[in-house]
Structures are given as C-alpha cells and as structure tokens.
PDB file of C-alpha atoms in Angstrom:
ATOM      1  CA  ALA A  22      58.262  23.839  25.162  1.00  0.00           C
ATOM      2  CA  ALA A  23      57.637  21.798  22.042  1.00  0.00           C
ATOM      3  CA  SER A  24      54.401  22.558  20.261  1.00  0.00           C
ATOM      4  CA  PRO A  25      51.853  19.737  20.141  1.00  0.00           C
ATOM      5  CA  PRO A  26      51.775  17.632  16.969  1.00  0.00           C
ATOM      6  CA  ARG A  27      49.490  18.782  14.189  1.00  0.00           C
ATOM      7  CA  ALA A  28      46.089  17.100  14.512  1.00  0.00           C
ATOM      8  CA  TRP A  29      44.245  18.719  11.616  1.00  0.00           C
ATOM      9  CA  GLN A  30      43.895  17.951   7.944  1.00  0.00           C
ATOM     10  CA  ARG A  31      43.524  20.530   5.219  1.00  0.00           C
ATOM     11  CA  MET A  32      40.687  19.808   2.811  1.00  0.00           C
ATOM     12  CA  LEU A  33      40.458  20.798  -0.843  1.00  0.00           C
ATOM     13  CA  SER A  34      37.721  23.245   0.140  1.00  0.00           C
ATOM     14  CA  GLY A  35      40.319  25.062   2.245  1.00  0.00           C
ATOM     15  CA  ARG A  36      38.787  23.928   5.535  1.00  0.00           C
ATOM     16  CA  ARG A  37      41.056  22.584   8.252  1.00  0.00           C
ATOM     17  CA  LEU A  38      39.400  19.796  10.207  1.00  0.00           C
ATOM     18  CA  ASP A  39      40.798  19.150  13.681  1.00  0.00           C
ATOM     19  CA  LEU A  40      40.742  15.365  13.950  1.00  0.00           C
ATOM     20  CA  LEU A  41      40.721  15.385  17.754  1.00  0.00           C
ATOM     21  CA  ASP A  42      38.179  18.171  18.224  1.00  0.00           C
ATOM     22  CA  PRO A  43      36.298  18.488  14.925  1.00  0.00           C
ATOM     23  CA  SER A  44      33.933  21.404  14.462  1.00  0.00           C
ATOM     24  CA  PRO A  45      30.792  20.944  12.353  1.00  0.00           C
ATOM     25  CA  LEU A  46      31.638  24.326  10.798  1.00  0.00           C
ATOM     26  CA  ASP A  47      34.738  22.774   9.214  1.00  0.00           C
ATOM     27  CA  VAL A  48      32.780  19.980   7.519  1.00  0.00           C
ATOM     28  CA  GLU A  49      31.816  20.413   3.865  1.00  0.00           C
ATOM     29  CA  ILE A  50      29.753  17.693   2.187  1.00  0.00           C
ATOM     30  CA  GLU A  51      31.818  18.164  -0.991  1.00  0.00           C
ATOM     31  CA  ASP A  52      34.944  17.237   0.989  1.00  0.00           C
ATOM     32  CA  VAL A  53      33.143  14.251   2.509  1.00  0.00           C
ATOM     33  CA  ALA A  54      32.041  12.949  -0.896  1.00  0.00           C
ATOM     34  CA  HIS A  55      35.464  13.595  -2.431  1.00  0.00           C
ATOM     35  CA  GLY A  56      37.236  11.671   0.322  1.00  0.00           C
ATOM     36  CA  LEU A  57      34.796   8.757   0.488  1.00  0.00           C
ATOM     37  CA  ALA A  58      34.990   8.292  -3.290  1.00  0.00           C
ATOM     38  CA  ARG A  59      38.752   7.798  -2.999  1.00  0.00           C
ATOM     39  CA  VAL A  60      38.853   5.489   0.028  1.00  0.00           C
ATOM     40  CA  ALA A  61      38.936   1.791  -0.867  1.00  0.00           C
ATOM     41  CA  ARG A  62      36.860  -0.843   0.872  1.00  0.00           C
ATOM     42  CA  TRP A  63      38.620  -4.135   1.684  1.00  0.00           C
ATOM     43  CA  ASN A  64      42.012  -2.377   1.599  1.00  0.00           C
ATOM     44  CA  GLY A  65      41.629  -2.294  -2.178  1.00  0.00           C
ATOM     45  CA  GLN A  66      41.581  -6.106  -2.431  1.00  0.00           C
ATOM     46  CA  THR A  67      38.590  -6.186  -4.775  1.00  0.00           C
ATOM     47  CA  LEU A  68      37.929  -7.166  -8.353  1.00  0.00           C
ATOM     48  CA  GLY A  69      37.605  -4.594 -11.114  1.00  0.00           C
ATOM     49  CA  GLU A  70      39.488  -1.824 -12.799  1.00  0.00           C
ATOM     50  CA  HIS A  71      38.520   0.647 -10.056  1.00  0.00           C
ATOM     51  CA  ILE A  72      38.484   0.405  -6.287  1.00  0.00           C
ATOM     52  CA  PHE A  73      35.163  -0.238  -4.601  1.00  0.00           C
ATOM     53  CA  SER A  74      34.940   2.968  -2.615  1.00  0.00           C
ATOM     54  CA  VAL A  75      33.358   3.829   0.699  1.00  0.00           C
ATOM     55  CA  ALA A  76      31.094   6.210  -1.238  1.00  0.00           C
ATOM     56  CA  GLN A  77      29.772   3.247  -3.235  1.00  0.00           C
ATOM     57  CA  HIS A  78      29.498   1.162  -0.071  1.00  0.00           C
ATOM     58  CA  SER A  79      27.462   3.941   1.556  1.00  0.00           C
ATOM     59  CA  LEU A  80      25.039   3.962  -1.368  1.00  0.00           C
ATOM     60  CA  LEU A  81      24.766   0.171  -1.165  1.00  0.00           C
ATOM     61  CA  VAL A  82      24.051   0.210   2.573  1.00  0.00           C
ATOM     62  CA  GLU A  83      21.348   2.848   2.169  1.00  0.00           C
ATOM     63  CA  ALA A  84      19.720   0.842  -0.661  1.00  0.00           C
ATOM     64  CA  ILE A  85      19.762  -2.299   1.500  1.00  0.00           C
ATOM     65  CA  ALA A  86      18.228  -0.372   4.408  1.00  0.00           C
ATOM     66  CA  GLN A  87      15.441   0.762   2.072  1.00  0.00           C
ATOM     67  CA  GLY A  88      14.878  -2.914   1.225  1.00  0.00           C
ATOM     68  CA  LEU A  89      14.852  -3.984   4.868  1.00  0.00           C
ATOM     69  CA  ARG A  90      12.463  -1.278   6.067  1.00  0.00           C
ATOM     70  CA  SER A  91       9.600  -0.188   3.872  1.00  0.00           C
ATOM     71  CA  GLU A  92       8.787   3.516   3.888  1.00  0.00           C
ATOM     72  CA  LEU A  93      12.071   4.491   5.507  1.00  0.00           C
ATOM     73  CA  PRO A  94      11.939   8.220   6.400  1.00  0.00           C
ATOM     74  CA  ALA A  95      14.360  10.379   4.429  1.00  0.00           C
ATOM     75  CA  ARG A  96      16.077  11.552   7.631  1.00  0.00           C
ATOM     76  CA  ALA A  97      16.818   7.978   8.648  1.00  0.00           C
ATOM     77  CA  ALA A  98      18.017   7.166   5.130  1.00  0.00           C
ATOM     78  CA  LEU A  99      20.363  10.179   5.225  1.00  0.00           C
ATOM     79  CA  VAL A 100      21.818   9.039   8.564  1.00  0.00           C
ATOM     80  CA  ILE A 101      22.434   5.620   7.022  1.00  0.00           C
ATOM     81  CA  LEU A 102      23.985   7.087   3.869  1.00  0.00           C
ATOM     82  CA  LEU A 103      26.413   8.985   6.121  1.00  0.00           C
ATOM     83  CA  HIS A 104      27.114   6.082   8.504  1.00  0.00           C
ATOM     84  CA  ASP A 105      30.781   5.854   7.417  1.00  0.00           C
ATOM     85  CA  ALA A 106      31.283   9.557   6.695  1.00  0.00           C
ATOM     86  CA  ALA A 107      34.163   9.862   9.181  1.00  0.00           C
ATOM     87  CA  GLU A 108      36.222   7.725   6.837  1.00  0.00           C
ATOM     88  CA  TYR A 109      36.604  10.678   4.481  1.00  0.00           C
ATOM     89  CA  VAL A 110      39.510  11.772   6.674  1.00  0.00           C
ATOM     90  CA  ILE A 111      40.546   8.692   8.654  1.00  0.00           C
ATOM     91  CA  GLY A 112      40.178   6.101   5.897  1.00  0.00           C
ATOM     92  CA  ASP A 113      38.522   2.710   6.026  1.00  0.00           C
ATOM     93  CA  MET A 114      40.015   0.138   8.305  1.00  0.00           C
ATOM     94  CA  ILE A 115      39.150  -3.544   8.097  1.00  0.00           C
ATOM     95  CA  SER A 116      37.329  -4.901  11.160  1.00  0.00           C
ATOM     96  CA  PRO A 117      40.183  -7.128  12.423  1.00  0.00           C
ATOM     97  CA  LEU A 118      42.509  -4.127  12.624  1.00  0.00           C
ATOM     98  CA  LYS A 119      39.838  -1.944  14.257  1.00  0.00           C
ATOM     99  CA  ALA A 120      39.517  -4.600  16.958  1.00  0.00           C
ATOM    100  CA  VAL A 121      43.271  -4.429  17.635  1.00  0.00           C
ATOM    101  CA  LEU A 122      43.335  -0.611  17.840  1.00  0.00           C
ATOM    102  CA  ASP A 123      40.144  -0.582  19.917  1.00  0.00           C
ATOM    103  CA  GLN A 124      38.972   2.579  21.695  1.00  0.00           C
ATOM    104  CA  GLY A 125      41.392   5.237  20.406  1.00  0.00           C
ATOM    105  CA  TYR A 126      40.332   4.806  16.783  1.00  0.00           C
ATOM    106  CA  LYS A 127      36.661   4.496  17.698  1.00  0.00           C
ATOM    107  CA  ALA A 128      36.742   7.715  19.731  1.00  0.00           C
ATOM    108  CA  VAL A 129      38.256   9.741  16.870  1.00  0.00           C
ATOM    109  CA  GLU A 130      35.809   8.163  14.406  1.00  0.00           C
ATOM    110  CA  ALA A 131      32.823   8.972  16.648  1.00  0.00           C
ATOM    111  CA  ARG A 132      33.841  12.634  17.095  1.00  0.00           C
ATOM    112  CA  ILE A 133      34.251  13.185  13.354  1.00  0.00           C
ATOM    113  CA  LEU A 134      30.975  11.436  12.556  1.00  0.00           C
ATOM    114  CA  THR A 135      29.195  13.595  15.142  1.00  0.00           C
ATOM    115  CA  ALA A 136      30.590  16.743  13.492  1.00  0.00           C
ATOM    116  CA  VAL A 137      29.369  15.547  10.073  1.00  0.00           C
ATOM    117  CA  MET A 138      25.881  14.758  11.363  1.00  0.00           C
ATOM    118  CA  LEU A 139      25.532  18.121  13.118  1.00  0.00           C
ATOM    119  CA  ARG A 140      26.803  19.946  10.036  1.00  0.00           C
ATOM    120  CA  VAL A 141      23.984  18.540   7.890  1.00  0.00           C
ATOM    121  CA  GLY A 142      21.307  19.112  10.539  1.00  0.00           C
ATOM    122  CA  LEU A 143      21.001  15.551  11.842  1.00  0.00           C
ATOM    123  CA  PRO A 144      21.172  14.374  15.462  1.00  0.00           C
ATOM    124  CA  ALA A 145      24.683  13.930  16.840  1.00  0.00           C
ATOM    125  CA  THR A 146      23.976  10.239  17.316  1.00  0.00           C
ATOM    126  CA  PRO A 147      21.242   8.222  15.611  1.00  0.00           C
ATOM    127  CA  GLY A 148      18.358   6.719  17.533  1.00  0.00           C
ATOM    128  CA  ARG A 149      18.654   3.058  18.496  1.00  0.00           C
ATOM    129  CA  ASP A 150      16.285   1.961  15.733  1.00  0.00           C
ATOM    130  CA  VAL A 151      18.211   3.729  12.976  1.00  0.00           C
ATOM    131  CA  ALA A 152      21.579   2.601  14.361  1.00  0.00           C
ATOM    132  CA  ALA A 153      20.370  -1.026  14.420  1.00  0.00           C
ATOM    133  CA  LEU A 154      19.060  -0.754  10.860  1.00  0.00           C
ATOM    134  CA  ALA A 155      22.338   0.788   9.668  1.00  0.00           C
ATOM    135  CA  LYS A 156      24.301  -2.029  11.330  1.00  0.00           C
ATOM    136  CA  ALA A 157      22.065  -4.708   9.802  1.00  0.00           C
ATOM    137  CA  ALA A 158      22.290  -3.165   6.328  1.00  0.00           C
ATOM    138  CA  ASP A 159      26.060  -2.736   6.698  1.00  0.00           C
ATOM    139  CA  THR A 160      26.445  -6.434   7.528  1.00  0.00           C
ATOM    140  CA  VAL A 161      24.348  -7.466   4.516  1.00  0.00           C
ATOM    141  CA  ALA A 162      26.455  -5.153   2.328  1.00  0.00           C
ATOM    142  CA  ALA A 163      29.665  -6.711   3.671  1.00  0.00           C
ATOM    143  CA  TYR A 164      28.391 -10.186   2.758  1.00  0.00           C
ATOM    144  CA  HIS A 165      27.577  -9.197  -0.830  1.00  0.00           C
ATOM    145  CA  GLU A 166      30.803  -7.239  -1.257  1.00  0.00           C
ATOM    146  CA  ALA A 167      32.751 -10.215   0.100  1.00  0.00           C
ATOM    147  CA  ILE A 168      31.357 -12.738  -2.380  1.00  0.00           C
ATOM    148  CA  ARG A 169      31.041 -10.491  -5.433  1.00  0.00           C
ATOM    149  CA  LEU A 170      34.150  -8.363  -5.082  1.00  0.00           C
ATOM    150  CA  ALA A 171      36.578  -9.655  -2.435  1.00  0.00           C
ATOM    151  CA  GLY A 172      36.962 -13.313  -3.412  1.00  0.00           C
ATOM    152  CA  PHE A 173      35.079 -14.958  -0.537  1.00  0.00           C
ATOM    153  CA  ALA A 174      33.164 -18.200  -1.035  1.00  0.00           C
ATOM    154  CA  GLU A 175      29.490 -17.937  -0.038  1.00  0.00           C
ATOM    155  CA  ALA A 176      29.947 -20.353   2.872  1.00  0.00           C
ATOM    156  CA  GLU A 177      32.889 -18.356   4.232  1.00  0.00           C
ATOM    157  CA  ALA A 178      31.034 -15.056   3.933  1.00  0.00           C
ATOM    158  CA  ALA A 179      27.943 -16.534   5.604  1.00  0.00           C
ATOM    159  CA  ARG A 180      30.103 -17.813   8.472  1.00  0.00           C
ATOM    160  CA  ILE A 181      31.574 -14.345   9.046  1.00  0.00           C
ATOM    161  CA  PHE A 182      28.657 -12.055   8.193  1.00  0.00           C
ATOM    162  CA  GLY A 183      25.627 -14.345   8.432  1.00  0.00           C
ATOM    163  CA  ALA A 184      23.348 -15.412   5.604  1.00  0.00           C
ATOM    164  CA  PRO A 185      21.668 -12.285   4.222  1.00  0.00           C
ATOM    165  CA  PRO A 186      17.898 -11.908   3.921  1.00  0.00           C
ATOM    166  CA  ARG A 187      16.217 -11.856   0.530  1.00  0.00           C
ATOM    167  CA  LEU A 188      15.796  -8.297  -0.687  1.00  0.00           C
ATOM    168  CA  ALA A 189      13.452  -6.875  -3.300  1.00  0.00           C
ATOM    169  CA  VAL A 190      16.086  -4.334  -4.352  1.00  0.00           C
ATOM    170  CA  ASP A 191      18.495  -5.361  -7.130  1.00  0.00           C
ATOM    171  CA  LEU A 192      21.964  -4.911  -5.649  1.00  0.00           C
ATOM    172  CA  ALA A 193      23.928  -5.730  -8.809  1.00  0.00           C
ATOM    173  CA  PRO A 194      24.258  -2.091 -10.046  1.00  0.00           C
ATOM    174  CA  TYR A 195      25.570  -1.030  -6.626  1.00  0.00           C
ATOM    175  CA  LEU A 196      28.348  -3.626  -6.713  1.00  0.00           C
ATOM    176  CA  VAL A 197      30.118  -2.504  -9.894  1.00  0.00           C
ATOM    177  CA  PRO A 198      33.246  -0.529  -8.968  1.00  0.00           C
ATOM    178  CA  CYS A 199      33.362   2.824 -10.736  1.00  0.00           C
ATOM    179  CA  SER A 200      35.713   5.784 -11.031  1.00  0.00           C
ATOM    180  CA  ALA A 201      36.204   8.107  -8.095  1.00  0.00           C
ATOM    181  CA  GLY A 202      34.538  10.938 -10.000  1.00  0.00           C
ATOM    182  CA  GLU A 203      31.460   8.845 -10.725  1.00  0.00           C
ATOM    183  CA  ALA A 204      31.252   7.566  -7.140  1.00  0.00           C
ATOM    184  CA  LYS A 205      31.439  11.136  -5.837  1.00  0.00           C
ATOM    185  CA  ARG A 206      28.707  12.288  -8.223  1.00  0.00           C
ATOM    186  CA  ARG A 207      26.372   9.424  -7.271  1.00  0.00           C
ATOM    187  CA  PHE A 208      26.958  10.006  -3.564  1.00  0.00           C
ATOM    188  CA  LEU A 209      26.265  13.743  -3.839  1.00  0.00           C
ATOM    189  CA  ASP A 210      23.170  13.142  -5.992  1.00  0.00           C
ATOM    190  CA  ARG A 211      21.710  10.757  -3.422  1.00  0.00           C
ATOM    191  CA  TYR A 212      22.646  13.078  -0.563  1.00  0.00           C
ATOM    192  CA  GLU A 213      20.870  16.026  -2.249  1.00  0.00           C
ATOM    193  CA  THR A 214      17.777  13.918  -3.026  1.00  0.00           C
ATOM    194  CA  LEU A 215      17.438  12.789   0.596  1.00  0.00           C
ATOM    195  CA  LEU A 216      18.208  16.251   1.989  1.00  0.00           C
ATOM    196  CA  VAL A 217      15.365  17.772  -0.035  1.00  0.00           C
ATOM    197  CA  GLN A 218      12.978  15.120   1.302  1.00  0.00           C
ATOM    198  CA  CYS A 219      13.939  15.685   4.964  1.00  0.00           C
TER     199      CYS A 219
END
C-alpha cells in the first residue's frame, strides 16, 4: 500500500509540525515569528522596498485593539497579537480566495491556531468578546493597509471594509514595511512584553 502523503513541515528549530494534527509541543514561538515575518500581506502587492508582513499586521491589529478597548488585559492582547499565527506555516491567503476554498482551509487554519494558543498557555479558542474585538481590529487594519499600502482609494476601502473609527493611537509607524529581521524582532519583543504581563 502507498504511504500517505507527507503532511508535516520541518521548522528551522528542528520541530516537525503536522499540519493536519498539530501538537502544541511542536510549536516554537521563534518559528512562528520567523514565518510570520516572511509572509506577505496582500499577496505582496504593497508599496515599499519590503513586504508588509503578517508579523507587522499582527502588531498593527493589536495596537488597534488597544485603541478600541481601554485597559485591554494582557491575555486578551496576546490572543489578538497571535490571531493570524497559523499563517506562519500555511501562509496568508486573501479573503476572496479563502471564500472559494471554504471549509478545508479554515479547518487546517483553526487546528494550527489552536496548537499555537495552547503552546503559549492561552485558551484553545478565544472568548466571544476577544474574538469580536480581534475581528473588529483586523477589519480596521485592513482598511488602513488598503489605502496606505495596497493602492485602494478611501471610498473603495470604506465600501469593502467599512469606515474605520477614530483612534487615539498613531498607526503611521505600524504601516511602514520593514525587513523580515526587524519585523521578527518587533513581534517577539511585543510577545515577550505581553507574556510577562499575563
């Protein structure tokens, strides 16, 4: 009988993550940060010398969440920072393509994200409140990325993502694409800061 196709990926840490049945024990935050810093948002169709990475997007979403909810607990902020962590192995896929692929992609994504959350001591799935806040912040981030980096007109972005609320936080520094090494460092720094506060 033919052996089943390989469903794992080898990480630079030496871990082998089974994509179909991921174990939290095979998740290393260094691998997560490394991967997210090298995955491009918007399929790489953004302005700047560097890609705008999922690591940078994650930092942006967490900053927006902090602006939307005053006194956000560190645990909730960490969940939001890691909201796209599964993309360190499966990449970022634009929403129209996700809709076409539907449940198969979403199931793999959910299993990997669960493994990441459990590995860092967070609940397997976020509470409804935190999930709603992450979604709202993610949508605001998509609007700002669209108009500042991906060539959208404000009216077009507002039609797709909705007009964003006014935020006290200055988003400009979060929207400057940087090198993969710098994105990884920033992501890990923020992760460590929030982890200590949990």
